[in-house]
Short mmCIF file of N, CA and C in Angstrom, two decimals:
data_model
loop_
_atom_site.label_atom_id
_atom_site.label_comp_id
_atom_site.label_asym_id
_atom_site.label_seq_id
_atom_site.Cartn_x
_atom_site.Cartn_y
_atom_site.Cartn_z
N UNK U 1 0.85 -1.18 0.00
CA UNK U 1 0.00 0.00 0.00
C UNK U 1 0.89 1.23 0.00
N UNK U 2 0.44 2.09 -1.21
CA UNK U 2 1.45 3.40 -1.15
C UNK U 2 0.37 4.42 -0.27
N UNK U 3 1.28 4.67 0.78
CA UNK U 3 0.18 5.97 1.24
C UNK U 3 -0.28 7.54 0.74
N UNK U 4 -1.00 7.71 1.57
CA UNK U 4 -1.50 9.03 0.48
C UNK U 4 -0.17 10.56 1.15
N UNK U 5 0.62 10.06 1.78
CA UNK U 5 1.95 10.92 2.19
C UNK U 5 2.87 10.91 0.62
N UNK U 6 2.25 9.60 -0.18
CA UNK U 6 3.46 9.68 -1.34
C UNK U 6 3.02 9.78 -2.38
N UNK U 7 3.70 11.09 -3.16
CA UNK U 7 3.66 11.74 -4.06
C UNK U 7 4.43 10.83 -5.16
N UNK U 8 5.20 10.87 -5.33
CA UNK U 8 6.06 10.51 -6.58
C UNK U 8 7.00 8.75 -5.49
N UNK U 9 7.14 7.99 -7.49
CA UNK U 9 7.54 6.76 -6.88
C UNK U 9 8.37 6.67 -8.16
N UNK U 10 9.92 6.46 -7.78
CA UNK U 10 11.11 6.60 -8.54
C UNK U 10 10.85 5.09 -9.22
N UNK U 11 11.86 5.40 -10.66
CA UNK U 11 12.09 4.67 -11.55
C UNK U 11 12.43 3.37 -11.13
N UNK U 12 12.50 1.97 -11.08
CA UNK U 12 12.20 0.67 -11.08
C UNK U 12 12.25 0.66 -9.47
N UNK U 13 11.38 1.14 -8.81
CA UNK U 13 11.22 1.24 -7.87
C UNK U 13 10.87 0.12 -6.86
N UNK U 14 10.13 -0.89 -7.67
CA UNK U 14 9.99 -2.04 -7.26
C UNK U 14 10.01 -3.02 -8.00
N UNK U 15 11.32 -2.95 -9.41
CA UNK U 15 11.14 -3.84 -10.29
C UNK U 15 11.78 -5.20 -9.61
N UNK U 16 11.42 -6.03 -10.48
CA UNK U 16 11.69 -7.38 -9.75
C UNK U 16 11.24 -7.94 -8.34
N UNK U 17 10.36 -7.01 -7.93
CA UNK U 17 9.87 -8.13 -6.54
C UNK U 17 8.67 -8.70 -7.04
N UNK U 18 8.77 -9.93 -7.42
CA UNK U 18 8.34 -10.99 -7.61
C UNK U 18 7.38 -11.57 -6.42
N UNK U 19 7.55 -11.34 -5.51
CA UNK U 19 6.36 -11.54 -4.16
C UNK U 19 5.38 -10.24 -4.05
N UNK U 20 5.61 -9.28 -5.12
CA UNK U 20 4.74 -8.07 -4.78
C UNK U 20 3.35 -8.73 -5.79
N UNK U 21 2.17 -8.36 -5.36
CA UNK U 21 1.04 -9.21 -5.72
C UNK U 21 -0.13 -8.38 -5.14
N UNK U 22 0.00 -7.55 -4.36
CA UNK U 22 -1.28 -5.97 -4.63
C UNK U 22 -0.85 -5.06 -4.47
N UNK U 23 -0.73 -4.08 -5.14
CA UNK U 23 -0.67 -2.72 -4.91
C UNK U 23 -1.48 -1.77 -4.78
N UNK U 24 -1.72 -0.63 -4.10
CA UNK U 24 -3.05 0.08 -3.67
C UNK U 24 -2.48 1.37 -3.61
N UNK U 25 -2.46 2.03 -5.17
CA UNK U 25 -1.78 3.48 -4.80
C UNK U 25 -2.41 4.39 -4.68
N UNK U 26 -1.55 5.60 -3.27
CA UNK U 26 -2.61 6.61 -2.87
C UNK U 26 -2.86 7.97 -3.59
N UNK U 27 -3.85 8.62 -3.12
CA UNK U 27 -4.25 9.76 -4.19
C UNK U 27 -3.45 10.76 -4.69
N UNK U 28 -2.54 10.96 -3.84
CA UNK U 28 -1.51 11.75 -4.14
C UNK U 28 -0.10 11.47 -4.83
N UNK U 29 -0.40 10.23 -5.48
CA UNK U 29 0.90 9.79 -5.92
C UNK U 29 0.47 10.43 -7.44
N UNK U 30 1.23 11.43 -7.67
CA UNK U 30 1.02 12.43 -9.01
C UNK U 30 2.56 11.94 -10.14
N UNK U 31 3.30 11.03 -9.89
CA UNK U 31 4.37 10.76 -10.78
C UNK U 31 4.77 9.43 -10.75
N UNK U 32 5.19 8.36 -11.64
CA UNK U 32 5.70 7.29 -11.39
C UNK U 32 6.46 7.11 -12.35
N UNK U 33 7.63 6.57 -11.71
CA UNK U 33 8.67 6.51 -12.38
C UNK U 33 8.62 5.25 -13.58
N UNK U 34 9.46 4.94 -15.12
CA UNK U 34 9.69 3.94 -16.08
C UNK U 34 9.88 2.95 -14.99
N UNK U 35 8.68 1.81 -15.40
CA UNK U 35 9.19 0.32 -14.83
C UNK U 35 9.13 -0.10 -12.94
N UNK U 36 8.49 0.92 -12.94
CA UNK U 36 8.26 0.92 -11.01
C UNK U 36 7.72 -0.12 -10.75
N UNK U 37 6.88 -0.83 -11.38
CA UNK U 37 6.48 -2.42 -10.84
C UNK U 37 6.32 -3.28 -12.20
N UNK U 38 7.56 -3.19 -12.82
CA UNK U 38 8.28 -4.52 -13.90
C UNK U 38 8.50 -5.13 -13.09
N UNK U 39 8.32 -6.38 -13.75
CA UNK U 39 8.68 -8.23 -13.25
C UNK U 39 8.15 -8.58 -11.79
N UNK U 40 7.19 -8.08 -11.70
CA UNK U 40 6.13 -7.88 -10.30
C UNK U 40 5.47 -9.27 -10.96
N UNK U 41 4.74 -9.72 -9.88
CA UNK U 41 3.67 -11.26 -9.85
C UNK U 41 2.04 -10.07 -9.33
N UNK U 42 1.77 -8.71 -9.47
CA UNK U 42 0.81 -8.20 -9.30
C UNK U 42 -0.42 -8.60 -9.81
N UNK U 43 -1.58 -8.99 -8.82
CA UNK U 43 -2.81 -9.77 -9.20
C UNK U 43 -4.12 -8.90 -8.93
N UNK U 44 -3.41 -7.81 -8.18
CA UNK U 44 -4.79 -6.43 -7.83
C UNK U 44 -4.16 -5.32 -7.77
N UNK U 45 -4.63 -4.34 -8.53
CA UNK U 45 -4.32 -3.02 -8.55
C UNK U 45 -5.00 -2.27 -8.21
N UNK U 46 -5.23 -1.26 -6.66
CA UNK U 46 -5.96 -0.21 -7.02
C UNK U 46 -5.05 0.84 -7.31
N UNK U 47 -5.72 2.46 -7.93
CA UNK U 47 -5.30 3.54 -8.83
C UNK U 47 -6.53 4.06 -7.65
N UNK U 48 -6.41 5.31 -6.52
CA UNK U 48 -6.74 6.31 -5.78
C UNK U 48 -7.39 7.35 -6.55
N UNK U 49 -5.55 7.92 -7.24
CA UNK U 49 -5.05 8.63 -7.74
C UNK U 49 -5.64 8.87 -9.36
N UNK U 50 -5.05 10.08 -10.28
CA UNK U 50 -5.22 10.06 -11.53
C UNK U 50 -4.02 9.72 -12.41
N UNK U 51 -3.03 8.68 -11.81
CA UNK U 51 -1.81 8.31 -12.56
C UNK U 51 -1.70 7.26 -12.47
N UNK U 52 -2.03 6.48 -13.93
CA UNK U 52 -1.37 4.87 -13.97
C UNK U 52 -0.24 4.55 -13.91
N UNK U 53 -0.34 4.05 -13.11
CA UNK U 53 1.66 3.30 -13.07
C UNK U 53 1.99 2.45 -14.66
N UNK U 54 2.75 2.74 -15.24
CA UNK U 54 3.37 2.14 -16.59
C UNK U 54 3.37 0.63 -16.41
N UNK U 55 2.57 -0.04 -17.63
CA UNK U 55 2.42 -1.35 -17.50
C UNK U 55 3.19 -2.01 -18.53
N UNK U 56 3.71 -3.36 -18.06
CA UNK U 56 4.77 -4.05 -18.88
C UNK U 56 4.15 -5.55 -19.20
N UNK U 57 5.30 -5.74 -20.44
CA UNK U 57 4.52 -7.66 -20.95
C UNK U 57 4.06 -8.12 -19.54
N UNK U 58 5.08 -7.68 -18.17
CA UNK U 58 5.55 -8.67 -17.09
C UNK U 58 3.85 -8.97 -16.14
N UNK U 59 2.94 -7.83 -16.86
CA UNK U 59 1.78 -7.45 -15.90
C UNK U 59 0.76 -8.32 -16.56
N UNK U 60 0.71 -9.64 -17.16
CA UNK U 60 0.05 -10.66 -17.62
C UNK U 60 -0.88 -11.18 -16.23
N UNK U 61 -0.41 -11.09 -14.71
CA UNK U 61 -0.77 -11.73 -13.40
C UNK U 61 -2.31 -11.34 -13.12
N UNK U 62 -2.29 -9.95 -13.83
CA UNK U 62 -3.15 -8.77 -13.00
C UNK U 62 -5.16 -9.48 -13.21
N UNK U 63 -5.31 -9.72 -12.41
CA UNK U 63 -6.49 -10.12 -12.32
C UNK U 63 -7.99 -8.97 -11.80
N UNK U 64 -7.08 -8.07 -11.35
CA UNK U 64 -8.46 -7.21 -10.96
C UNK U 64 -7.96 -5.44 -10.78
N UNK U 65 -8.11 -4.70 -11.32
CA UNK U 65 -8.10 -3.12 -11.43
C UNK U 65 -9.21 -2.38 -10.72
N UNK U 66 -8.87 -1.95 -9.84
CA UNK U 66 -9.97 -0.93 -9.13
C UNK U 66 -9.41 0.73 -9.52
N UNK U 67 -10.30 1.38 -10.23
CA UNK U 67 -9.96 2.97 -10.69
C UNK U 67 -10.55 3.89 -10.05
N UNK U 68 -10.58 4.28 -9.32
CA UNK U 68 -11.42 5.37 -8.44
C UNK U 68 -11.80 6.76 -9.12
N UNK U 69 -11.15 6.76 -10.85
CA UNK U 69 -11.38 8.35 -11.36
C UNK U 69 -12.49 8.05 -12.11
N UNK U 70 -13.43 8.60 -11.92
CA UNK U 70 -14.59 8.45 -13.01
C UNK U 70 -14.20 8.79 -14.80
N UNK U 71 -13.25 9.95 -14.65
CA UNK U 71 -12.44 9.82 -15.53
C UNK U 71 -11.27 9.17 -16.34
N UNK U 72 -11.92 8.10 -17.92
CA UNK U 72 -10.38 7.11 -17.70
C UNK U 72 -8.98 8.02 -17.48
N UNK U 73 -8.40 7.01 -16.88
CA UNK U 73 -7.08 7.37 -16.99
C UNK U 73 -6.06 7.27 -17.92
N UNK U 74 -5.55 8.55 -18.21
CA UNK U 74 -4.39 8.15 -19.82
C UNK U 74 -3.18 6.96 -19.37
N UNK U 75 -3.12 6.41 -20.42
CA UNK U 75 -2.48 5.08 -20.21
C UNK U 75 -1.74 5.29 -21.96
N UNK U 76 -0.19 5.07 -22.03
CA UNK U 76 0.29 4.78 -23.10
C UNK U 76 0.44 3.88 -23.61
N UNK U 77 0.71 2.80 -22.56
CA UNK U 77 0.68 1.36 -22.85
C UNK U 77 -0.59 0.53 -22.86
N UNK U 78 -0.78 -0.10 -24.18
CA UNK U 78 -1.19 -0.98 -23.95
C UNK U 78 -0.64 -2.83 -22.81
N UNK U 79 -2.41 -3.28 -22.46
CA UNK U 79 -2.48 -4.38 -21.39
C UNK U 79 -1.73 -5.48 -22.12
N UNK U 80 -1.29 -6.51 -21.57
CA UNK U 80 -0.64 -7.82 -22.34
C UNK U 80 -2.20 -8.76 -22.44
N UNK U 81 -2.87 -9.17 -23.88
CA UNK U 81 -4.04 -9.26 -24.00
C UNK U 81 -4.33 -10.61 -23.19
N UNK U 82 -3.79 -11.29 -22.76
CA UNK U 82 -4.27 -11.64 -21.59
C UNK U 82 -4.99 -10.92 -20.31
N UNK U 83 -4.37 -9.98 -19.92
CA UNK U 83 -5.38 -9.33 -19.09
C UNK U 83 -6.08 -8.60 -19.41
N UNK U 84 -6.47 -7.72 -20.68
CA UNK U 84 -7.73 -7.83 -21.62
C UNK U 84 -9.18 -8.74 -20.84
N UNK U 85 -8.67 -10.10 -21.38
CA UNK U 85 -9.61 -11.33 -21.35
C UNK U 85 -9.78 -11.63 -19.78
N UNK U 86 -8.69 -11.31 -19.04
CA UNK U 86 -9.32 -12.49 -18.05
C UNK U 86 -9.39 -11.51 -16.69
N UNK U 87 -8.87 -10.07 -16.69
CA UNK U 87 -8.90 -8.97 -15.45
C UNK U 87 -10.18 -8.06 -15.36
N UNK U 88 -10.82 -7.92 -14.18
CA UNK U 88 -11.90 -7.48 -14.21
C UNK U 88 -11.43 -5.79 -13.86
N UNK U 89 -11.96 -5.05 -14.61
CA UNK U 89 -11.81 -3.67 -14.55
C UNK U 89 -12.83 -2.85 -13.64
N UNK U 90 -12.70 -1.99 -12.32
CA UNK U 90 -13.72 -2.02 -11.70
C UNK U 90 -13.36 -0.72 -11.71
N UNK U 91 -14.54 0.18 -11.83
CA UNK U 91 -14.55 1.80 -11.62
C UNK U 91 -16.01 2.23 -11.56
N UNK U 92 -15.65 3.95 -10.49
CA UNK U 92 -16.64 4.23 -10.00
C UNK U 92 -18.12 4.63 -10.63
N UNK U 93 -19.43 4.31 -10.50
CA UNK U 93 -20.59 4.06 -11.00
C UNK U 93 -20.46 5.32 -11.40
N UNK U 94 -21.32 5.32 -12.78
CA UNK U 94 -21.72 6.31 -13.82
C UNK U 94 -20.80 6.07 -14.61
N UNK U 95 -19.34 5.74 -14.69
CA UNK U 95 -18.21 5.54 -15.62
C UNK U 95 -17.86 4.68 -16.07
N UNK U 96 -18.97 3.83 -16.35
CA UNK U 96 -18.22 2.69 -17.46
C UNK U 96 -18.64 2.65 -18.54
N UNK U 97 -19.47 3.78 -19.40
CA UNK U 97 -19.48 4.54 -20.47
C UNK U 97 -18.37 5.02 -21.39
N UNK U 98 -17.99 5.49 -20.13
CA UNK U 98 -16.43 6.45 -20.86
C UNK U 98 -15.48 5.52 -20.63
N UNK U 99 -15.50 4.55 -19.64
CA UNK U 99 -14.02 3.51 -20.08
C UNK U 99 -14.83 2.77 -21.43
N UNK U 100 -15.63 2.33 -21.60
CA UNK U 100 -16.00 1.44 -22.54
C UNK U 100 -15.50 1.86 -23.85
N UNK U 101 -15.20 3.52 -24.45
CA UNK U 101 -14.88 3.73 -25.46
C UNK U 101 -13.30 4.44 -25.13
N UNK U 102 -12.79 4.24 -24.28
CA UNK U 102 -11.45 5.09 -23.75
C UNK U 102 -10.22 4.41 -24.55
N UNK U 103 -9.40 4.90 -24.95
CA UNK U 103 -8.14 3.84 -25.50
C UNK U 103 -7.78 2.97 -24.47
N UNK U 104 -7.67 1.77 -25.12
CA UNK U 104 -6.55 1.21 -24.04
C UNK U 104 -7.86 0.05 -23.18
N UNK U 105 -8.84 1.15 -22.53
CA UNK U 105 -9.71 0.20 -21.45
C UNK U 105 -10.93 -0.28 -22.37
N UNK U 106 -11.20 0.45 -23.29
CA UNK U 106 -12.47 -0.17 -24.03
C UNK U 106 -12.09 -1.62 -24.35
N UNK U 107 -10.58 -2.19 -24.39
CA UNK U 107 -10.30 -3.64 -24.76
C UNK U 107 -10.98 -4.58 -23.74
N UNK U 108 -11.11 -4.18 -22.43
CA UNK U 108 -11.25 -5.00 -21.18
C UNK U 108 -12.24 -6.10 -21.84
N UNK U 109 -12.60 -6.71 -21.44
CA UNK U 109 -13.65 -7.61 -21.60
C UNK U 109 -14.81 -7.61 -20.62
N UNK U 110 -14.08 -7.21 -19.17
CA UNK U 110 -14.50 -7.36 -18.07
C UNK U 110 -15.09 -6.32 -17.22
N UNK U 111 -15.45 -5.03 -17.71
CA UNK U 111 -15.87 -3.95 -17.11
C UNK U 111 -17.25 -3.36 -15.85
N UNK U 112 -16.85 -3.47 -14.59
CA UNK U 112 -17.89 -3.93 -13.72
C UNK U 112 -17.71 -1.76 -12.87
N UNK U 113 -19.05 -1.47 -12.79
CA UNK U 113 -19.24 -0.51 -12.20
C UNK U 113 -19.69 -0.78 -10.45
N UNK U 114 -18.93 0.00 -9.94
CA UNK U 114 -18.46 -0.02 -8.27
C UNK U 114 -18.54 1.02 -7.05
N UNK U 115 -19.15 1.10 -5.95
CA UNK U 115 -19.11 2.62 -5.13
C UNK U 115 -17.93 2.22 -5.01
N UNK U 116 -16.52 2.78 -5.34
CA UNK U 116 -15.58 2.69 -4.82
C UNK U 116 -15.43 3.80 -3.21
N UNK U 117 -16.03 4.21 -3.05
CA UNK U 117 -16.08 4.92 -2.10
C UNK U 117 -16.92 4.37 -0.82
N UNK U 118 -17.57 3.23 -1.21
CA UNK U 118 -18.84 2.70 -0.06
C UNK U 118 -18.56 2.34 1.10
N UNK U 119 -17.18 1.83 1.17
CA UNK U 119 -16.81 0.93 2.27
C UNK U 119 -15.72 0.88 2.41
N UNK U 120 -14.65 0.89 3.39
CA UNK U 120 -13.01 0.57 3.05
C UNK U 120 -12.90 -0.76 3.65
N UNK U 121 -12.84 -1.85 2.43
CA UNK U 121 -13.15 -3.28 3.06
C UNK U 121 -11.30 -3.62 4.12
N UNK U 122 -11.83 -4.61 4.91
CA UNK U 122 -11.05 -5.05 5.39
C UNK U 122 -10.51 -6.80 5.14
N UNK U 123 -8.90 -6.95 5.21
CA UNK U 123 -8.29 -8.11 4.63
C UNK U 123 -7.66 -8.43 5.32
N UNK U 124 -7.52 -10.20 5.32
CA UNK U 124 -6.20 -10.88 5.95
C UNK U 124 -5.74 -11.07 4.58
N UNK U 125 -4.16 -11.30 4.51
CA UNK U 125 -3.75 -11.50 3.36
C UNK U 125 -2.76 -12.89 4.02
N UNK U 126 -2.78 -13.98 4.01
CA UNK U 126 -1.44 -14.77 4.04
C UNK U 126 -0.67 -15.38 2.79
N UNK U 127 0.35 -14.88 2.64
CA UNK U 127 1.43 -15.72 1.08
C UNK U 127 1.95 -16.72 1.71
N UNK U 128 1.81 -17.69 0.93
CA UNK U 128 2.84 -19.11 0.89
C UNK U 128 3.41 -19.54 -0.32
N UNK U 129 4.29 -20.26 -0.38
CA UNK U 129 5.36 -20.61 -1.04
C UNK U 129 6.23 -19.70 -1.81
N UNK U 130 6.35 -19.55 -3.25
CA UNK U 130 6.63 -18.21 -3.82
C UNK U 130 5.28 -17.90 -4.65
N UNK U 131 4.49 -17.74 -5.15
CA UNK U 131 3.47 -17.48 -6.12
C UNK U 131 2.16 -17.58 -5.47
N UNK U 132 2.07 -18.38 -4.00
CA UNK U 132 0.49 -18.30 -4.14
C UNK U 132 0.01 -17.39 -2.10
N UNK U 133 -1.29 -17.14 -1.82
CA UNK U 133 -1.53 -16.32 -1.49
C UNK U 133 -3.19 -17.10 -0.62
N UNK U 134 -3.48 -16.74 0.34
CA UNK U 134 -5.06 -16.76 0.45
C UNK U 134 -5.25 -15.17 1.24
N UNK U 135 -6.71 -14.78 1.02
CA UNK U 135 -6.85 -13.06 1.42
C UNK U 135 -8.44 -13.73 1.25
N UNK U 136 -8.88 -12.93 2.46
CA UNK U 136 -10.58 -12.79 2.47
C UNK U 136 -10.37 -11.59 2.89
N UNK U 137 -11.81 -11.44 2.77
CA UNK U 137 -12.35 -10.12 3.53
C UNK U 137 -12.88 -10.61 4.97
N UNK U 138 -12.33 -9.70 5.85
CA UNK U 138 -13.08 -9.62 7.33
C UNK U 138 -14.05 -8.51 7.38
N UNK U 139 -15.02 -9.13 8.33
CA UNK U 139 -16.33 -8.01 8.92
C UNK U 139 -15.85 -6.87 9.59
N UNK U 140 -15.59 -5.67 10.09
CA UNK U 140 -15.18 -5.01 10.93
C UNK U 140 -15.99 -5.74 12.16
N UNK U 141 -15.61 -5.30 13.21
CA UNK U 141 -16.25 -5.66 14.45
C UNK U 141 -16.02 -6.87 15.13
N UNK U 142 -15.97 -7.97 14.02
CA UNK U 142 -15.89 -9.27 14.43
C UNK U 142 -14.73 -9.82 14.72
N UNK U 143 -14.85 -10.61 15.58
CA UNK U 143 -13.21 -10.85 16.04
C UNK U 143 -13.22 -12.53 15.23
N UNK U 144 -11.81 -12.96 14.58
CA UNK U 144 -11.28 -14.50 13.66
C UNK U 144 -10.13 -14.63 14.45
N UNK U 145 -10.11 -16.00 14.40
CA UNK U 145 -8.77 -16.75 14.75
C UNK U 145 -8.45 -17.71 13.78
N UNK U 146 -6.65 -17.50 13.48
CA UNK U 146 -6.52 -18.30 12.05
C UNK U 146 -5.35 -18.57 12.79
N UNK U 147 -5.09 -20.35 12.40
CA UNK U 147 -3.60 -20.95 12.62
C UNK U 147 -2.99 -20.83 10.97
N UNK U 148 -1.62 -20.57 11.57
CA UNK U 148 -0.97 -20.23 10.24
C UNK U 148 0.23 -21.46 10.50
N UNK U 149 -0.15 -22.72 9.26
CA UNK U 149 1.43 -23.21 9.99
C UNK U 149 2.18 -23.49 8.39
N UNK U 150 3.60 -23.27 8.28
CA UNK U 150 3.50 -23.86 6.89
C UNK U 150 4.13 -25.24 6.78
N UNK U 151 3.88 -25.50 5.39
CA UNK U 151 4.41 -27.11 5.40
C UNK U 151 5.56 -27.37 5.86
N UNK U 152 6.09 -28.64 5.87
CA UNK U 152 7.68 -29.08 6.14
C UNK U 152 8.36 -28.42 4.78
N UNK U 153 9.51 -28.10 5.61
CA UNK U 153 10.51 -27.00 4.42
C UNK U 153 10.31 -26.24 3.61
N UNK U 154 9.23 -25.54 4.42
CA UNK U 154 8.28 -24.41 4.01
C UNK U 154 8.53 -22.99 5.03
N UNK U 155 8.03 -21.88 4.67
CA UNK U 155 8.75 -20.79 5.77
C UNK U 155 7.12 -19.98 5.01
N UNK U 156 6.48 -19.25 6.25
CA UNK U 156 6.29 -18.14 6.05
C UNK U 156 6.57 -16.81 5.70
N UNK U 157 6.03 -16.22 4.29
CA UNK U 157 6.62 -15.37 3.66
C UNK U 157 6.56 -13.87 4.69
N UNK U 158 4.96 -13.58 4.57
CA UNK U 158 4.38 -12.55 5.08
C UNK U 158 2.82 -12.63 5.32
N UNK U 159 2.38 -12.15 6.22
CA UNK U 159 0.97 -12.06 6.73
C UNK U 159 0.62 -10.55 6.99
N UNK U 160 -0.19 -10.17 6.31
CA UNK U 160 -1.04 -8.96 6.68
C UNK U 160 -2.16 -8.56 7.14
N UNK U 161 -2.85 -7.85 7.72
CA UNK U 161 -4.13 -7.17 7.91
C UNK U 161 -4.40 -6.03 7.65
N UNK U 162 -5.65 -6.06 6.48
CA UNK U 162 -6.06 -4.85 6.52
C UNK U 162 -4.68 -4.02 5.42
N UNK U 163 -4.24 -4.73 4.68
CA UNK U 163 -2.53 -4.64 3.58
C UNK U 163 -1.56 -3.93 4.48
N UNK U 164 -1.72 -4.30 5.63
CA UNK U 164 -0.32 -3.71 6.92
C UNK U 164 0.35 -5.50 7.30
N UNK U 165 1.68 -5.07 6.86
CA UNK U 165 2.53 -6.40 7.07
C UNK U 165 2.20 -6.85 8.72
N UNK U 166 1.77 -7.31 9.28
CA UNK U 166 1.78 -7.69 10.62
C UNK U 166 2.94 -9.33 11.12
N UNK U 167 3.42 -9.52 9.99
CA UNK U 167 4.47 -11.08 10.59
C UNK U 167 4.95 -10.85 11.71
N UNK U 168 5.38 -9.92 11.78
CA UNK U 168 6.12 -9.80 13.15
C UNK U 168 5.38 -10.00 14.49
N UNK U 169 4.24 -9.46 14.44
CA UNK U 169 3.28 -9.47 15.39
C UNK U 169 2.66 -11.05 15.72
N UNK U 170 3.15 -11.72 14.90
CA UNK U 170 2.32 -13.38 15.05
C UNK U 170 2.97 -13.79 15.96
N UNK U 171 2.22 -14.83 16.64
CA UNK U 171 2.62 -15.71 18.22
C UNK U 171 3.28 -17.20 17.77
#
């Protein structure tokens, strides 16, 4: 999660982390640098903000786009048409008119209108092995208990709540 303290995010800023797999950038991120999340395993993107982060062949993973501008966002690059076909494009209600004919997003296949504003859902996120992941949504209010163990010659990567790394905090 980029917070809304950050403005600008330098050039391959996070290329090659390969365990990075959501990103959630905040409204104020007004610049991003060539290649800031190349060779990423990214499977959810939200966009706050009115600046797409530059997308590469490497962004084939991306399974779900949340856009919060009712207005599309300019995008130079075209998607790797795999995620075309199989990523669901989600932006805020009244605007999927104007993505439908926008360069670039009219390709989606998948175009679903959203209060992005309704709710700020809440998540456990746990990664295991290198590539895979389980994440629900939690109720606010309600209290879960989850055993986390991993297999033999297996290591826990990272565990979050709510997209705040919490590993450290586990018993």
């Amino acid at each position: 999660t980029i917070p809304e303290s950050v403005t600008s995010i330098k050039k391959e800023a996070f290329w090659g982390c390969d365990s990075l797999i959501f990103i959630s950038l905040g409204s104020n991120v007004s610049s991003i640098g060539a290649s800031a999340f190349s060779w990423t395993n990214v499977r959810e993107l939200i966009v706050k903000g009115s600046v797409m982060p530059p997308i590469s062949s490497s962004a084939s993973t991306l399974v779900s786009i949340t856009l919060y501008s009712p207005v599309p966002l300019e995008t130079t690059e075209e998607f790797p048409d795999a995620v075309y076909r199989k990523a669901t494009l989600y932006v805020p209600e009244g605007s999927k008119d104007s993505y439908k004919v926008a360069e670039n997003w009219k390709n989606f296949w998948k175009i679903k209108e959203t209060d992005v504003y309704a709710d700020n859902p809440i998540y456990i996120t746990v990664q295991y092995a290198d590539n895979g992941y389980i994440r629900q949504k939690v109720t606010e209010g309600t209290s879960c208990a989850y055993v986390i163990e991993a297999a033999e010659g297996w290591s826990i990567h990272t565990v979050t709540f709510n997209n705040e790394n919490v590993t450290s905090q586990l018993i």
